[in-house]
Amino acid sequence: MAAATTGEITPEDPVFQEEQAHLSEVYAQLVALRDELTHSIEVSHKEAAKDLITMSEEVTRDFGGADETLETLAAIETLNSVIDAYNQSHDFDVERLGRVTLLLHQPYFAKVRLRMRPGRPPRDVYIGAVGITDERQSPLVVDWRNPVAETYYNQQMGPCSYEVDGRVRKVEMLLRRQFDIREDRLNMYFDTNVAIEDSLLLSALKSHHSEKLQAITATIQREQNAVVRHEDVPALLVSGIAGSGKTSVLLQRIAFLLYRERRTLDPSQVYLFTPNSVFERYIDAVLPSLGEKNPQTFTWREFFEGMGQGARAMGEDSDPAVLDMLEQGVEMLTLGVDDLRDIRVDEQVLLKASQVKSALDKFPRVKPGPRLTALVKEELHERLDRKISQMSRDEELQDEVMGLDVDDQLRIFGELVDLDPADGAAVAACAKRYVQHRYEGAHEMIEREEWLRIDHVGSRILGKANLNAVEWLYLQLLLTGGHARDARYVMVDEVQDYGAAQLMVLARYFSGAHFLLLGDEHQAIRAASASFDQIREIFSRTHGSVGECQLLTSYRSSPEITQLFCSLLDDRERATLSSVQREGTVPELVEGPEDAAAYLDELRRRVDCAQETASAAEAGGENYLAAVVAADRPRANWLSKQLGDSVLTIKKGEGLPASGVVLLDLALAKGLEFDEVIIPDAQESAYPSDDLSRRRLYTAISRAMHKVSVLSQGRLTPLLRQDA
């Protein structure tokens, strides 16, 4: 089980020398590639600009006759084709330069030696954050997402396999080597084959907290790799304990999908839901560090703000039964004029609500729902076109068109129009273009179903004045079927904090997308959270099936901290969990004074100690971030006033500092990690002996990597007392 290398590795070690020589050669090739690409981009850009100017000057723009017009259009089309070819070549070189630049920081982090066929010489495959080839198109470095790299992550010496385009390739792994590399310098290498003895992982875990989440590409473990490379299924539910790398795995999964489907998948087609804006900032550097763009990222509020519904109550605690009432109500619904609104632009009514109702009445046998909405929209577009044609025949409007100055003509028509008042047909045609321009937003209003008063319909069904965001969107989906048709994948982090109604909305809104749902039932810090059984039921109903994976190893917290938060679980669950961190500091459970002033003095003393540790770490060139994690926002606000400048209070939308002591509430701390965590107010009044408080304590304690202190004002919560 030990690493294959034994004793201390020195620069005189022949393997070290061989690997350093290979690294130096690869690095030199990368530098040469960088310089060549930089020069090529600069020179080709200048030459392209010169060539295009020359070609454009040679194009004779003659639209005097049919033949001349065709020749001119053909010449312009040729010029456009040349421009497209230059752009493609330029974009390819820029993308390749980006990959080279990434690799110059660390050319690769691992190598496997594989015998691809019996009797053939083995092949060394070097694996890095991205892939690159040399001038002969031979791989210098293989992308970690390449199928052959799976042999490294599966950590199986001897006979093993990987899959390429649905076909299984059987190979033999003779060597699995990890590297600690910085630019062109090899610091260390490890020959390892067992996950818990993963030397590179253990080395990485020694490091202190970073204010940004880091990619775990080099240290993805076997159970994590099973999620990253999981087959594409309609819905995948990942249950992982605190510190098991769920968020990192989620981001690596996105990177893997973008690589595997790079010809058809754009980052804009991937939607990521995060718990809060602090967390959003915390993770925003991971994918760019892997050469990928970030997906569309939302908090729950940002999702609705993007629809123009940010002023509503967000409906996180909505009762799923209310959504069932909406479904039943739509089944029996008859839309009246009061459920509809005029289509108007700039106070000009183009179609009255009564006309919208008459469009509805054309389809008496079709029940309210997406099909009826589609039929009505088609009818309304036709009626609007007829209205615009009618308006264009108005003599006053035609006179208005005849009086347009040059600037208005160019703005509206894109050209100058020389109208003869005697040419009635030409004037009418121009007037129609004018009316279409003036009211161009009306067709979009029809498409966006702005003629339908969702709130009014919902109020009738539910008997309440105002719909929250969940109710409003669910009803809109029932009536119109509208959803994000471009979405391919939806990732929901901290899924245990979503209510069943929220997930019902997401499942219906993104009905055509595949879901990755990650969470930890023991970190459900909201009373109205959906259970994992409810999550399975919701997505089985909408997506047909739900695949599942588990992450049972903690990579964040020391064994002592892991033991403390796992003590809040039942014996059966506790037995399946583990930590790979080295032994650390024993957590402190402190019953402070009952007196408020004395209790605050004790809390300030611990904050000051944490600040001293952070200052010492900074003096040594390292980061150390401690967090005071309050149970809720009111307690965080009160503590902020008491602790003053000794802590930095983190609010929504703010990022974390690299070092120091911060104060934040538990909801904002979700998904984050800190070198040290101080949990104040751990008395029974704040954490009573119930399941919700148990989950909240579990979440707060598990934010800590190396040190945790739990401080109560008086008697400690029975959840942590040995005598309870």
Coordinates of C-alpha atoms in Angstrom, one line a residue, residues 205 223-224 238-249 279 493-494 496 518-525 532 550-569 573-574 576-581 666 669-674 677 694-705:
L205 CA -4.0 18.7 1.6
E223 CA -15.0 7.8 -6.2
Q224 CA -14.8 11.4 -7.4
V238 CA -24.7 12.7 -5.8
S239 CA -24.8 12.3 -2.1
G240 CA -21.5 13.3 -0.4
I241 CA -20.4 14.0 3.2
A242 CA -19.0 17.4 4.1
G243 CA -15.6 18.0 2.6
S244 CA -15.9 15.2 0.1
G245 CA -15.2 17.6 -2.8
K246 CA -18.8 17.8 -4.2
T247 CA -18.4 21.3 -5.6
S248 CA -15.0 20.5 -7.1
V249 CA -16.3 17.4 -8.7
F279 CA -20.0 31.1 -3.0
D493 CA -25.1 22.5 -5.9
E494 CA -26.2 22.1 -2.2
Q496 CA -30.4 19.6 0.0
L518 CA -25.2 17.3 -5.5
G519 CA -25.8 17.6 -1.8
D520 CA -25.5 16.2 1.7
E521 CA -28.8 15.5 3.5
H522 CA -27.0 16.3 6.8
Q523 CA -26.4 19.9 5.7
A524 CA -30.0 20.7 5.0
I525 CA -30.1 23.9 7.1
F532 CA -33.5 12.9 -1.0
Q550 CA -21.9 8.5 -3.2
L551 CA -18.8 10.4 -1.9
L552 CA -18.0 9.0 1.5
T553 CA -14.4 10.4 2.2
S554 CA -13.6 13.8 3.6
Y555 CA -10.7 15.6 2.1
R556 CA -11.2 18.9 3.9
S557 CA -11.2 18.3 7.6
S558 CA -8.7 16.7 9.9
P559 CA -9.7 13.3 11.3
E560 CA -10.5 14.9 14.7
I561 CA -12.9 17.5 13.1
T562 CA -14.4 14.8 10.9
Q563 CA -15.0 12.7 14.0
L564 CA -16.7 15.6 15.7
F565 CA -19.2 16.4 12.9
C566 CA -19.8 12.7 12.2
S567 CA -20.7 12.3 15.9
L568 CA -23.9 14.1 15.0
L569 CA -24.9 11.2 12.7
E573 CA -23.8 6.3 8.7
R574 CA -20.8 7.1 10.9
T576 CA -19.1 4.4 6.4
L577 CA -17.3 7.7 6.5
S578 CA -13.6 8.6 6.7
S579 CA -11.0 11.3 6.4
V580 CA -7.7 11.1 4.6
Q581 CA -6.2 14.1 6.3
L666 CA -24.2 29.8 8.3
A669 CA -20.8 29.8 4.9
K670 CA -22.4 26.9 3.0
G671 CA -19.9 25.2 0.6
L672 CA -17.0 27.3 1.9
E673 CA -13.9 26.1 3.8
F674 CA -11.6 27.8 6.3
V677 CA -13.8 27.9 12.5
R694 CA -28.1 18.9 14.4
R695 CA -27.8 19.5 10.7
R696 CA -26.8 23.1 11.2
L697 CA -24.1 22.2 13.7
Y698 CA -22.8 19.5 11.3
T699 CA -22.6 22.1 8.6
A700 CA -20.9 24.7 10.7
I701 CA -18.3 22.4 12.2
S702 CA -17.5 20.8 8.8
R703 CA -16.4 24.2 7.3
A704 CA -13.1 23.8 9.3
M705 CA -10.0 22.3 7.8

